[in-house]
mmCIF file of C-alpha atoms in Angstrom:
data_model
loop_
_atom_site.group_PDB
_atom_site.id
_atom_site.type_symbol
_atom_site.label_atom_id
_atom_site.label_comp_id
_atom_site.label_asym_id
_atom_site.label_seq_id
_atom_site.Cartn_x
_atom_site.Cartn_y
_atom_site.Cartn_z
ATOM 1 C CA UNK J 1 -18.781 -15.060 35.901
ATOM 2 C CA UNK J 2 -16.725 -18.109 36.807
ATOM 3 C CA UNK J 3 -15.313 -17.611 40.302
ATOM 4 C CA UNK J 4 -11.915 -19.307 40.045
ATOM 5 C CA UNK J 5 -9.219 -16.799 39.209
ATOM 6 C CA UNK J 6 -7.443 -17.091 35.866
ATOM 7 C CA UNK J 7 -5.185 -18.393 34.487
ATOM 8 C CA UNK J 8 -6.684 -21.855 34.714
ATOM 9 C CA UNK J 9 -5.017 -25.257 35.123
ATOM 10 C CA UNK J 10 -6.190 -26.002 31.584
ATOM 11 C CA UNK J 11 -6.013 -22.849 29.515
ATOM 12 C CA UNK J 12 -5.475 -21.705 25.941
ATOM 13 C CA UNK J 13 -3.628 -18.979 24.080
ATOM 14 C CA UNK J 14 -6.735 -17.943 22.197
ATOM 15 C CA UNK J 15 -6.852 -17.999 18.402
ATOM 16 C CA UNK J 16 -9.051 -20.604 16.700
ATOM 17 C CA UNK J 17 -9.046 -21.969 13.152
ATOM 18 C CA UNK J 18 -11.423 -19.878 11.062
ATOM 19 C CA UNK J 19 -14.524 -21.828 10.097
ATOM 20 C CA UNK J 20 -15.443 -22.287 6.454
ATOM 21 C CA UNK J 21 -18.331 -19.857 6.921
ATOM 22 C CA UNK J 22 -15.922 -17.154 8.109
ATOM 23 C CA UNK J 23 -13.508 -17.778 5.240
ATOM 24 C CA UNK J 24 -16.303 -17.579 2.659
ATOM 25 C CA UNK J 25 -17.772 -14.473 4.242
ATOM 26 C CA UNK J 26 -14.434 -12.687 4.039
ATOM 27 C CA UNK J 27 -14.139 -13.585 0.366
ATOM 28 C CA UNK J 28 -17.694 -12.382 -0.225
ATOM 29 C CA UNK J 29 -16.996 -9.111 1.572
ATOM 30 C CA UNK J 30 -13.819 -8.540 -0.447
ATOM 31 C CA UNK J 31 -15.720 -9.094 -3.698
ATOM 32 C CA UNK J 32 -18.589 -6.852 -2.670
ATOM 33 C CA UNK J 33 -21.196 -9.603 -2.353
ATOM 34 C CA UNK J 34 -22.009 -8.804 1.274
ATOM 35 C CA UNK J 35 -21.889 -5.679 3.450
ATOM 36 C CA UNK J 36 -19.949 -5.006 6.645
ATOM 37 C CA UNK J 37 -23.174 -5.547 8.587
ATOM 38 C CA UNK J 38 -23.781 -8.909 6.945
ATOM 39 C CA UNK J 39 -20.176 -9.951 7.597
ATOM 40 C CA UNK J 40 -20.477 -9.064 11.264
ATOM 41 C CA UNK J 41 -23.679 -11.066 11.580
ATOM 42 C CA UNK J 42 -21.876 -14.128 10.221
ATOM 43 C CA UNK J 43 -18.962 -13.504 12.591
ATOM 44 C CA UNK J 44 -21.393 -13.258 15.511
ATOM 45 C CA UNK J 45 -22.960 -16.590 14.595
ATOM 46 C CA UNK J 46 -19.625 -18.372 14.190
ATOM 47 C CA UNK J 47 -18.219 -16.922 17.413
ATOM 48 C CA UNK J 48 -21.248 -18.231 19.304
ATOM 49 C CA UNK J 49 -20.515 -21.639 17.792
ATOM 50 C CA UNK J 50 -16.849 -21.716 18.830
ATOM 51 C CA UNK J 51 -17.597 -20.427 22.328
ATOM 52 C CA UNK J 52 -19.857 -23.442 22.811
ATOM 53 C CA UNK J 53 -17.160 -25.720 21.360
ATOM 54 C CA UNK J 54 -14.624 -24.329 23.850
ATOM 55 C CA UNK J 55 -17.037 -25.034 26.677
ATOM 56 C CA UNK J 56 -17.597 -28.567 25.367
ATOM 57 C CA UNK J 57 -13.827 -29.086 25.461
ATOM 58 C CA UNK J 58 -13.931 -28.203 29.160
ATOM 59 C CA UNK J 59 -12.164 -24.839 29.047
ATOM 60 C CA UNK J 60 -12.984 -22.228 31.689
ATOM 61 C CA UNK J 61 -11.580 -19.325 29.639
ATOM 62 C CA UNK J 62 -13.157 -18.696 26.244
ATOM 63 C CA UNK J 63 -12.165 -16.328 23.445
ATOM 64 C CA UNK J 64 -13.734 -15.163 20.211
ATOM 65 C CA UNK J 65 -10.999 -17.054 18.385
ATOM 66 C CA UNK J 66 -9.815 -13.711 16.940
ATOM 67 C CA UNK J 67 -12.455 -14.364 14.243
ATOM 68 C CA UNK J 68 -12.814 -10.687 13.379
ATOM 69 C CA UNK J 69 -9.091 -10.280 12.699
ATOM 70 C CA UNK J 70 -6.702 -11.088 9.882
ATOM 71 C CA UNK J 71 -3.635 -10.837 12.142
ATOM 72 C CA UNK J 72 -3.083 -11.423 15.839
ATOM 73 C CA UNK J 73 -1.439 -7.991 16.221
ATOM 74 C CA UNK J 74 -1.868 -5.618 13.281
ATOM 75 C CA UNK J 75 -5.675 -5.361 13.547
ATOM 76 C CA UNK J 76 -5.477 -4.110 17.139
ATOM 77 C CA UNK J 77 -2.534 -1.812 16.503
ATOM 78 C CA UNK J 78 -4.239 -0.222 13.493
ATOM 79 C CA UNK J 79 -7.193 0.563 15.750
ATOM 80 C CA UNK J 80 -5.018 2.929 17.784
ATOM 81 C CA UNK J 81 -5.160 6.606 16.837
ATOM 82 C CA UNK J 82 -1.965 7.596 15.040
ATOM 83 C CA UNK J 83 -1.280 4.116 13.608
ATOM 84 C CA UNK J 84 -1.947 3.102 10.004
ATOM 85 C CA UNK J 85 -1.629 -0.178 8.157
ATOM 86 C CA UNK J 86 0.095 -0.316 4.790
ATOM 87 C CA UNK J 87 1.285 -2.798 2.182
ATOM 88 C CA UNK J 88 4.955 -3.433 2.855
ATOM 89 C CA UNK J 89 7.542 -4.533 0.299
ATOM 90 C CA UNK J 90 7.809 -7.990 1.873
ATOM 91 C CA UNK J 91 5.959 -10.101 4.401
ATOM 92 C CA UNK J 92 7.316 -11.400 7.707
ATOM 93 C CA UNK J 93 9.795 -14.205 7.060
ATOM 94 C CA UNK J 94 9.042 -17.532 8.759
ATOM 95 C CA UNK J 95 10.812 -20.865 8.218
ATOM 96 C CA UNK J 96 10.558 -21.357 4.436
ATOM 97 C CA UNK J 97 7.488 -19.132 4.051
ATOM 98 C CA UNK J 98 6.464 -15.467 4.182
ATOM 99 C CA UNK J 99 3.253 -13.857 5.366
ATOM 100 C CA UNK J 100 1.238 -11.439 3.279
ATOM 101 C CA UNK J 101 2.892 -8.063 2.710
ATOM 102 C CA UNK J 102 1.529 -5.884 5.471
ATOM 103 C CA UNK J 103 2.854 -3.738 8.296
ATOM 104 C CA UNK J 104 2.021 -0.691 10.391
ATOM 105 C CA UNK J 105 3.411 2.826 10.684
ATOM 106 C CA UNK J 106 3.056 5.573 13.260
ATOM 107 C CA UNK J 107 1.972 8.811 11.566
ATOM 108 C CA UNK J 108 0.517 10.871 14.441
ATOM 109 C CA UNK J 109 0.349 10.892 18.253
ATOM 110 C CA UNK J 110 -0.666 7.465 19.602
ATOM 111 C CA UNK J 111 -3.980 7.450 21.416
ATOM 112 C CA UNK J 112 -6.570 4.871 22.477
ATOM 113 C CA UNK J 113 -9.968 6.287 21.480
ATOM 114 C CA UNK J 114 -13.149 4.439 20.451
ATOM 115 C CA UNK J 115 -11.254 1.285 19.551
ATOM 116 C CA UNK J 116 -13.350 -1.170 17.494
ATOM 117 C CA UNK J 117 -12.214 -4.154 19.558
ATOM 118 C CA UNK J 118 -14.140 -2.849 22.556
ATOM 119 C CA UNK J 119 -17.300 -3.825 20.697
ATOM 120 C CA UNK J 120 -15.714 -7.174 19.832
ATOM 121 C CA UNK J 121 -15.080 -7.912 23.502
ATOM 122 C CA UNK J 122 -18.507 -6.613 24.486
ATOM 123 C CA UNK J 123 -20.116 -9.214 22.238
ATOM 124 C CA UNK J 124 -17.941 -12.047 23.568
ATOM 125 C CA UNK J 125 -18.698 -11.043 27.143
ATOM 126 C CA UNK J 126 -22.433 -10.986 26.399
ATOM 127 C CA UNK J 127 -22.509 -14.571 25.109
ATOM 128 C CA UNK J 128 -19.917 -16.255 27.354
ATOM 129 C CA UNK J 129 -22.299 -17.045 30.201
ATOM 130 C CA UNK J 130 -21.661 -17.256 33.932
ATOM 131 C CA UNK J 131 -19.775 -20.560 33.916
ATOM 132 C CA UNK J 132 -16.668 -19.308 32.071
ATOM 133 C CA UNK J 133 -14.448 -16.225 31.791
ATOM 134 C CA UNK J 134 -14.379 -14.229 28.564
ATOM 135 C CA UNK J 135 -10.701 -13.703 27.773
ATOM 136 C CA UNK J 136 -9.449 -10.870 25.551
ATOM 137 C CA UNK J 137 -6.170 -11.118 23.650
ATOM 138 C CA UNK J 138 -4.249 -8.117 22.316
ATOM 139 C CA UNK J 139 -0.633 -7.583 21.259
ATOM 140 C CA UNK J 140 1.844 -6.355 23.831
ATOM 141 C CA UNK J 141 2.791 -2.674 23.514
ATOM 142 C CA UNK J 142 6.298 -3.865 22.670
ATOM 143 C CA UNK J 143 4.968 -5.108 19.333
ATOM 144 C CA UNK J 144 4.219 -1.609 18.036
ATOM 145 C CA UNK J 145 7.717 -0.550 19.025
ATOM 146 C CA UNK J 146 9.220 -3.613 17.350
ATOM 147 C CA UNK J 147 7.068 -3.785 14.207
ATOM 148 C CA UNK J 148 5.955 -0.193 13.672
ATOM 149 C CA UNK J 149 7.731 2.207 11.317
ATOM 150 C CA UNK J 150 7.907 5.646 12.933
ATOM 151 C CA UNK J 151 7.045 8.472 10.529
ATOM 152 C CA UNK J 152 5.739 10.971 13.076
ATOM 153 C CA UNK J 153 8.574 13.502 13.427
ATOM 154 C CA UNK J 154 8.320 14.191 17.197
ATOM 155 C CA UNK J 155 8.689 10.449 17.876
ATOM 156 C CA UNK J 156 11.707 10.216 15.583
ATOM 157 C CA UNK J 157 13.471 12.962 17.523
ATOM 158 C CA UNK J 158 12.249 11.878 20.961
ATOM 159 C CA UNK J 159 11.919 8.126 21.445
ATOM 160 C CA UNK J 160 10.942 8.620 25.091
ATOM 161 C CA UNK J 161 7.843 10.544 23.973
ATOM 162 C CA UNK J 162 6.858 7.625 21.747
ATOM 163 C CA UNK J 163 7.206 5.166 24.629
ATOM 164 C CA UNK J 164 5.321 7.463 27.012
ATOM 165 C CA UNK J 165 2.379 7.889 24.629
ATOM 166 C CA UNK J 166 2.341 4.164 23.849
ATOM 167 C CA UNK J 167 2.200 3.233 27.535
ATOM 168 C CA UNK J 168 -0.547 5.807 28.145
ATOM 169 C CA UNK J 169 -2.607 4.416 25.267
ATOM 170 C CA UNK J 170 -2.362 0.920 26.746
ATOM 171 C CA UNK J 171 -3.346 2.191 30.192
ATOM 172 C CA UNK J 172 -6.515 3.568 28.637
ATOM 173 C CA UNK J 173 -7.052 0.333 26.710
ATOM 174 C CA UNK J 174 -6.789 -1.784 29.844
ATOM 175 C CA UNK J 175 -9.243 0.442 31.703
ATOM 176 C CA UNK J 176 -11.649 0.474 28.753
ATOM 177 C CA UNK J 177 -11.701 -3.323 28.476
ATOM 178 C CA UNK J 178 -12.135 -3.543 32.248
ATOM 179 C CA UNK J 179 -15.167 -1.255 32.083
ATOM 180 C CA UNK J 180 -16.645 -3.601 29.468
ATOM 181 C CA UNK J 181 -16.364 -6.431 32.003
ATOM 182 C CA UNK J 182 -12.982 -7.886 31.033
ATOM 183 C CA UNK J 183 -11.185 -9.512 33.958
ATOM 184 C CA UNK J 184 -8.770 -11.660 31.947
ATOM 185 C CA UNK J 185 -6.522 -9.918 29.434
ATOM 186 C CA UNK J 186 -3.618 -11.480 27.560
ATOM 187 C CA UNK J 187 -0.729 -9.598 25.952
ATOM 188 C CA UNK J 188 0.810 -11.489 23.028
ATOM 189 C CA UNK J 189 4.481 -10.807 22.366
ATOM 190 C CA UNK J 190 7.104 -12.239 19.993
ATOM 191 C CA UNK J 191 9.887 -9.787 20.825
ATOM 192 C CA UNK J 192 11.090 -11.677 23.908
ATOM 193 C CA UNK J 193 11.571 -14.879 21.934
ATOM 194 C CA UNK J 194 13.549 -12.981 19.299
ATOM 195 C CA UNK J 195 15.882 -11.848 22.077
ATOM 196 C CA UNK J 196 16.453 -15.544 22.864
ATOM 197 C CA UNK J 197 17.541 -16.368 19.294
ATOM 198 C CA UNK J 198 21.098 -15.764 18.063
ATOM 199 C CA UNK J 199 19.818 -15.265 14.533
ATOM 200 C CA UNK J 200 17.046 -12.890 15.567
ATOM 201 C CA UNK J 201 19.380 -10.937 17.865
ATOM 202 C CA UNK J 202 21.350 -10.099 14.736
ATOM 203 C CA UNK J 203 18.133 -8.962 13.079
ATOM 204 C CA UNK J 204 17.467 -6.775 16.125
ATOM 205 C CA UNK J 205 20.927 -5.238 15.750
ATOM 206 C CA UNK J 206 20.316 -4.622 12.043
ATOM 207 C CA UNK J 207 17.219 -2.619 13.059
ATOM 208 C CA UNK J 208 19.379 -0.369 15.200
ATOM 209 C CA UNK J 209 18.655 -1.838 18.640
ATOM 210 C CA UNK J 210 20.932 -3.406 21.222
ATOM 211 C CA UNK J 211 19.253 -6.717 22.213
ATOM 212 C CA UNK J 212 20.195 -6.423 25.870
ATOM 213 C CA UNK J 213 19.150 -2.784 26.163
ATOM 214 C CA UNK J 214 15.863 -3.643 24.450
ATOM 215 C CA UNK J 215 15.002 -5.969 27.331
ATOM 216 C CA UNK J 216 15.091 -3.034 29.720
ATOM 217 C CA UNK J 217 13.128 -0.809 27.326
ATOM 218 C CA UNK J 218 10.375 -3.408 26.980
ATOM 219 C CA UNK J 219 10.312 -4.243 30.674
ATOM 220 C CA UNK J 220 9.797 -0.574 31.549
ATOM 221 C CA UNK J 221 7.271 -0.051 28.752
ATOM 222 C CA UNK J 222 5.120 -3.036 29.708
ATOM 223 C CA UNK J 223 5.299 -2.349 33.437
ATOM 224 C CA UNK J 224 4.228 1.243 32.880
ATOM 225 C CA UNK J 225 1.420 0.152 30.540
ATOM 226 C CA UNK J 226 -0.067 -2.177 33.180
ATOM 227 C CA UNK J 227 0.791 -0.051 36.216
ATOM 228 C CA UNK J 228 -2.827 1.041 36.784
ATOM 229 C CA UNK J 229 -4.358 -2.407 36.262
ATOM 230 C CA UNK J 230 -7.401 -2.936 38.502
ATOM 231 C CA UNK J 231 -6.715 -5.340 41.361
ATOM 232 C CA UNK J 232 -9.306 -7.889 40.211
ATOM 233 C CA UNK J 233 -8.058 -8.032 36.631
ATOM 234 C CA UNK J 234 -5.589 -10.736 35.549
ATOM 235 C CA UNK J 235 -3.052 -9.857 32.852
ATOM 236 C CA UNK J 236 -0.970 -12.641 31.362
ATOM 237 C CA UNK J 237 1.560 -12.665 28.539
ATOM 238 C CA UNK J 238 2.155 -15.209 25.801
ATOM 239 C CA UNK J 239 5.760 -15.421 24.610
ATOM 240 C CA UNK J 240 5.626 -16.668 21.009
ATOM 241 C CA UNK J 241 8.390 -17.878 18.689
ATOM 242 C CA UNK J 242 6.256 -17.313 15.609
ATOM 243 C CA UNK J 243 3.159 -19.144 14.429
ATOM 244 C CA UNK J 244 2.116 -18.973 10.774
ATOM 245 C CA UNK J 245 0.810 -21.945 8.799
ATOM 246 C CA UNK J 246 2.476 -24.260 11.360
ATOM 247 C CA UNK J 247 5.894 -22.649 10.834
ATOM 248 C CA UNK J 248 8.043 -20.545 13.161
ATOM 249 C CA UNK J 249 10.676 -17.784 13.345
ATOM 250 C CA UNK J 250 12.796 -17.981 16.485
ATOM 251 C CA UNK J 251 14.746 -20.749 18.198
ATOM 252 C CA UNK J 252 16.414 -20.726 21.589
ATOM 253 C CA UNK J 253 15.608 -21.223 25.259
ATOM 254 C CA UNK J 254 14.496 -18.451 27.609
ATOM 255 C CA UNK J 255 17.842 -18.084 29.373
ATOM 256 C CA UNK J 256 18.898 -14.744 27.758
ATOM 257 C CA UNK J 257 15.716 -13.004 28.961
ATOM 258 C CA UNK J 258 14.612 -15.121 31.928
ATOM 259 C CA UNK J 259 15.826 -12.904 34.743
ATOM 260 C CA UNK J 260 14.185 -9.818 33.236
ATOM 261 C CA UNK J 261 11.062 -11.659 32.143
ATOM 262 C CA UNK J 262 10.269 -13.631 35.284
ATOM 263 C CA UNK J 263 11.900 -11.323 37.807
ATOM 264 C CA UNK J 264 11.204 -7.912 36.316
ATOM 265 C CA UNK J 265 7.821 -7.917 34.611
ATOM 266 C CA UNK J 266 4.748 -7.330 36.789
ATOM 267 C CA UNK J 267 2.666 -9.843 34.837
ATOM 268 C CA UNK J 268 0.305 -12.297 36.560
ATOM 269 C CA UNK J 269 1.238 -15.279 34.392
ATOM 270 C CA UNK J 270 3.312 -16.335 31.399
ATOM 271 C CA UNK J 271 2.204 -18.640 28.591
ATOM 272 C CA UNK J 272 5.474 -20.274 27.521
ATOM 273 C CA UNK J 273 6.165 -22.376 24.438
ATOM 274 C CA UNK J 274 7.649 -25.715 25.446
ATOM 275 C CA UNK J 275 6.425 -28.051 22.719
ATOM 276 C CA UNK J 276 9.785 -28.874 21.068
ATOM 277 C CA UNK J 277 13.562 -28.754 21.410
ATOM 278 C CA UNK J 278 13.713 -25.233 19.953
ATOM 279 C CA UNK J 279 12.166 -23.978 23.184
ATOM 280 C CA UNK J 280 14.996 -25.099 25.451
ATOM 281 C CA UNK J 281 14.712 -26.628 28.918
ATOM 282 C CA UNK J 282 13.030 -25.575 32.150
ATOM 283 C CA UNK J 283 16.209 -24.245 33.802
ATOM 284 C CA UNK J 284 15.348 -20.553 33.137
ATOM 285 C CA UNK J 285 12.292 -20.993 35.359
ATOM 286 C CA UNK J 286 14.638 -20.750 38.344
ATOM 287 C CA UNK J 287 14.129 -16.977 38.068
ATOM 288 C CA UNK J 288 10.470 -17.381 39.041
ATOM 289 C CA UNK J 289 10.613 -16.085 42.610
ATOM 290 C CA UNK J 290 7.150 -14.625 43.130
ATOM 291 C CA UNK J 291 4.763 -17.128 44.749
ATOM 292 C CA UNK J 292 1.799 -15.537 42.955
ATOM 293 C CA UNK J 293 3.289 -15.817 39.440
ATOM 294 C CA UNK J 294 1.658 -18.489 37.278
ATOM 295 C CA UNK J 295 3.571 -20.353 34.572
ATOM 296 C CA UNK J 296 1.414 -21.883 31.861
ATOM 297 C CA UNK J 297 3.408 -24.628 30.160
ATOM 298 C CA UNK J 298 2.740 -24.846 26.425
ATOM 299 C CA UNK J 299 3.567 -28.522 26.163
ATOM 300 C CA UNK J 300 0.865 -29.422 23.630
ATOM 301 C CA UNK J 301 1.622 -28.196 20.110
ATOM 302 C CA UNK J 302 -0.918 -26.310 18.020
ATOM 303 C CA UNK J 303 1.135 -26.827 14.853
ATOM 304 C CA UNK J 304 -0.159 -30.316 14.045
ATOM 305 C CA UNK J 305 -3.066 -32.560 14.937
ATOM 306 C CA UNK J 306 -1.201 -35.464 16.528
ATOM 307 C CA UNK J 307 -2.197 -35.894 20.170
ATOM 308 C CA UNK J 308 0.755 -35.999 22.529
ATOM 309 C CA UNK J 309 1.244 -38.950 24.859
ATOM 310 C CA UNK J 310 -0.489 -38.027 28.123
ATOM 311 C CA UNK J 311 2.106 -39.682 30.325
ATOM 312 C CA UNK J 312 4.923 -37.855 28.540
ATOM 313 C CA UNK J 313 3.202 -34.511 29.160
ATOM 314 C CA UNK J 314 2.646 -35.373 32.808
ATOM 315 C CA UNK J 315 6.328 -36.275 33.165
ATOM 316 C CA UNK J 316 7.334 -32.885 31.762
ATOM 317 C CA UNK J 317 4.970 -31.110 34.156
ATOM 318 C CA UNK J 318 6.571 -33.067 36.983
ATOM 319 C CA UNK J 319 10.006 -32.028 35.723
ATOM 320 C CA UNK J 320 8.999 -28.358 35.683
ATOM 321 C CA UNK J 321 7.525 -28.692 39.187
ATOM 322 C CA UNK J 322 11.001 -29.449 40.524
ATOM 323 C CA UNK J 323 11.822 -25.798 39.748
ATOM 324 C CA UNK J 324 8.446 -24.049 40.115
ATOM 325 C CA UNK J 325 5.879 -25.449 42.586
ATOM 326 C CA UNK J 326 3.102 -27.441 40.947
ATOM 327 C CA UNK J 327 0.601 -25.017 42.509
ATOM 328 C CA UNK J 328 1.983 -22.275 40.243
ATOM 329 C CA UNK J 329 1.874 -24.311 37.025
ATOM 330 C CA UNK J 330 -0.845 -24.688 34.398
ATOM 331 C CA UNK J 331 -1.082 -26.367 30.981
ATOM 332 C CA UNK J 332 -2.013 -25.092 27.521
ATOM 333 C CA UNK J 333 -1.207 -25.483 23.837
ATOM 334 C CA UNK J 334 2.059 -23.735 22.986
ATOM 335 C CA UNK J 335 0.273 -21.127 20.849
ATOM 336 C CA UNK J 336 -3.051 -20.391 19.231
ATOM 337 C CA UNK J 337 -4.280 -22.350 16.241
ATOM 338 C CA UNK J 338 -4.558 -19.387 13.887
ATOM 339 C CA UNK J 339 -2.339 -16.431 14.683
ATOM 340 C CA UNK J 340 -3.312 -15.197 11.230
ATOM 341 C CA UNK J 341 -6.541 -15.918 9.376
ATOM 342 C CA UNK J 342 -4.783 -18.583 7.271
ATOM 343 C CA UNK J 343 -4.478 -20.870 10.309
ATOM 344 C CA UNK J 344 -2.198 -23.779 11.122
ATOM 345 C CA UNK J 345 -2.101 -27.059 9.210
ATOM 346 C CA UNK J 346 -4.567 -29.242 11.105
ATOM 347 C CA UNK J 347 -8.303 -29.846 10.982
ATOM 348 C CA UNK J 348 -10.943 -28.253 13.178
ATOM 349 C CA UNK J 349 -11.693 -31.663 14.691
ATOM 350 C CA UNK J 350 -8.003 -32.100 15.564
ATOM 351 C CA UNK J 351 -7.984 -28.623 17.122
ATOM 352 C CA UNK J 352 -10.926 -29.398 19.417
ATOM 353 C CA UNK J 353 -9.347 -32.736 20.332
ATOM 354 C CA UNK J 354 -6.149 -30.910 21.306
ATOM 355 C CA UNK J 355 -8.002 -28.558 23.628
ATOM 356 C CA UNK J 356 -9.957 -31.412 25.217
ATOM 357 C CA UNK J 357 -6.647 -33.270 25.628
ATOM 358 C CA UNK J 358 -5.201 -30.319 27.568
ATOM 359 C CA UNK J 359 -8.232 -30.300 29.859
ATOM 360 C CA UNK J 360 -8.077 -34.059 30.447
ATOM 361 C CA UNK J 361 -4.378 -34.014 31.339
ATOM 362 C CA UNK J 362 -4.787 -30.993 33.613
ATOM 363 C CA UNK J 363 -7.676 -32.647 35.438
ATOM 364 C CA UNK J 364 -5.490 -35.709 36.056
ATOM 365 C CA UNK J 365 -2.495 -33.671 37.269
ATOM 366 C CA UNK J 366 -4.231 -31.137 39.507
ATOM 367 C CA UNK J 367 -7.476 -32.976 40.245
ATOM 368 C CA UNK J 368 -9.370 -29.685 40.414
ATOM 369 C CA UNK J 369 -12.351 -30.518 38.212
#
């Protein structure tokens, strides 16, 4: 395994545009033309291909591109005992577009037992090689609280029991991935960005939550979930403002949550979206007080294929370094390229060029090739 500790100067959020072979295989599986076993064999082959492409781009952390998933979050959550997927009345509303109608509900006690994504990580770990780190991405526990409909009566009457069981399930998940060899785990979370958005804060209120109290709930939930993390395991978090077909949900800088996020969460590093004006400025980074906390600046967009000006990116890194030491900063795209299987609106070639661009800029800035 690669010896430099993650996160890396040039890193990535994780999801990759589905290849044409994957898209066709999913259609063939849905129509009954191929079996689950045949689908998995195609997934294996395509994941091997994209792992090599990530290495060619110069990345030191590789993922399976989330190629076995339809969604960045629902697939994992549905793998928990007590959680079921269902067809909702509407999809998730993004800017001028909605996702497919799907959601999750909690119908029994939440447990982590024999989760199918353990096998997914096991395969990635087996093919990654010794020159890179195999990175696993899963949704933050806050996402089940935020997106899940509670139908299990004891959780309806006792919200603290729900949070306790959810944290316990994630403790088991973290240990299980660790035992499979995982040393780099990423929690993906959109809830924190919603708490930065005036519009989404109203949505939060309409769901019966106080936005400011929810910060404390999620801080405690996440800290408890990762409280037994092995010492040699890195856990980062990606704060996302929404990423579906190159559209978005939330707008607003990190100021409303910065003190809690950077000063209260026991996370090793934060992947932050900073690719446009909707993301705000670097001022909230003043709450980064821990010298061991890494901030991965998402200055390169994954929403289109246009390569950013290298000098402009370097200037923004320099600007951020006036608040957080350069030694604590890294660079990545602002999000993955396919948070859902539909993917963003750019080509595979443009995607690989983006990742190579991140590596090139990072090598120039930190000179740690």
